[in-house]
């Protein structure tokens, strides 16, 4: 997919209709049957359209499963679905667009993350873009059957190593932050420090995505817990700005973060 004209950051490039979905995307022996049942419920014309999507050669999966898994998008709660236009957008490890399932519209939306000049390819990231190179390559080979040749994967050695070190550190921090959720007794000080380091590293590597809004939200909570309302407000504003740009104002997640921001503003105004 290429931009015919210049596209400003935050513009909705596409909202795409769901072709079909499965409620359980676990890759087990039942997945072939689940895809078949959903696919065969479609009119034959639409079934044929699914067959036009890219199908990587996979050592163990049959083409139906391989085609489904290479093109599906997560819809939340273990479900996934196929979208004929969105499924054709290529991957980049530094994408210029972001996809998300809009529960209220029941459509897949694609927003420009940055200003995209006319003629440039529109790309999204098929994985969390902060995954380190070895991790990304492994997923691309096993799951999608391609070798990534995006600008980040083709950086000259020294820059590639710096980028990879940052992403490696972000991945480590992300796991440690998740552990904070499993062990709530952990020090709040440590969590805030990790969240701020994550945000800094992501910015240094020009990484963008909803994971940033999630980190802004965590920073807001940490500052609220320690009574730093002004700093909490700053991160709440960044969270809403990111959600607006990546998801649009009609997304449930954006609406919720905007409500939280208004509540916080009211509290700060009373101080
Ligand atoms: Zn890449």
mmCIF file of C-alpha atoms and ligand atoms in Angstrom, residues 91-93 136 140 148-150 152-153, ligand 1:
data_model
loop_
_atom_site.group_PDB
_atom_site.id
_atom_site.type_symbol
_atom_site.label_atom_id
_atom_site.label_comp_id
_atom_site.label_asym_id
_atom_site.label_seq_id
_atom_site.Cartn_x
_atom_site.Cartn_y
_atom_site.Cartn_z
ATOM 1 C CA UNK A 91 5.738 -4.790 7.660
ATOM 2 C CA UNK A 92 8.500 -2.423 8.794
ATOM 3 C CA UNK A 93 10.436 -2.494 12.081
ATOM 4 C CA UNK A 136 11.975 -10.326 15.279
ATOM 5 C CA UNK A 140 9.224 -13.385 10.659
ATOM 6 C CA UNK A 148 12.839 -8.258 6.783
ATOM 7 C CA UNK A 149 14.712 -5.729 4.643
ATOM 8 C CA UNK A 150 13.230 -2.593 6.228
ATOM 9 C CA UNK A 152 16.166 -0.678 10.517
ATOM 10 C CA UNK A 153 17.196 -4.213 9.501
HETATM 11 ZN ZN1 LIG B 1 12.962 -4.883 9.772
#
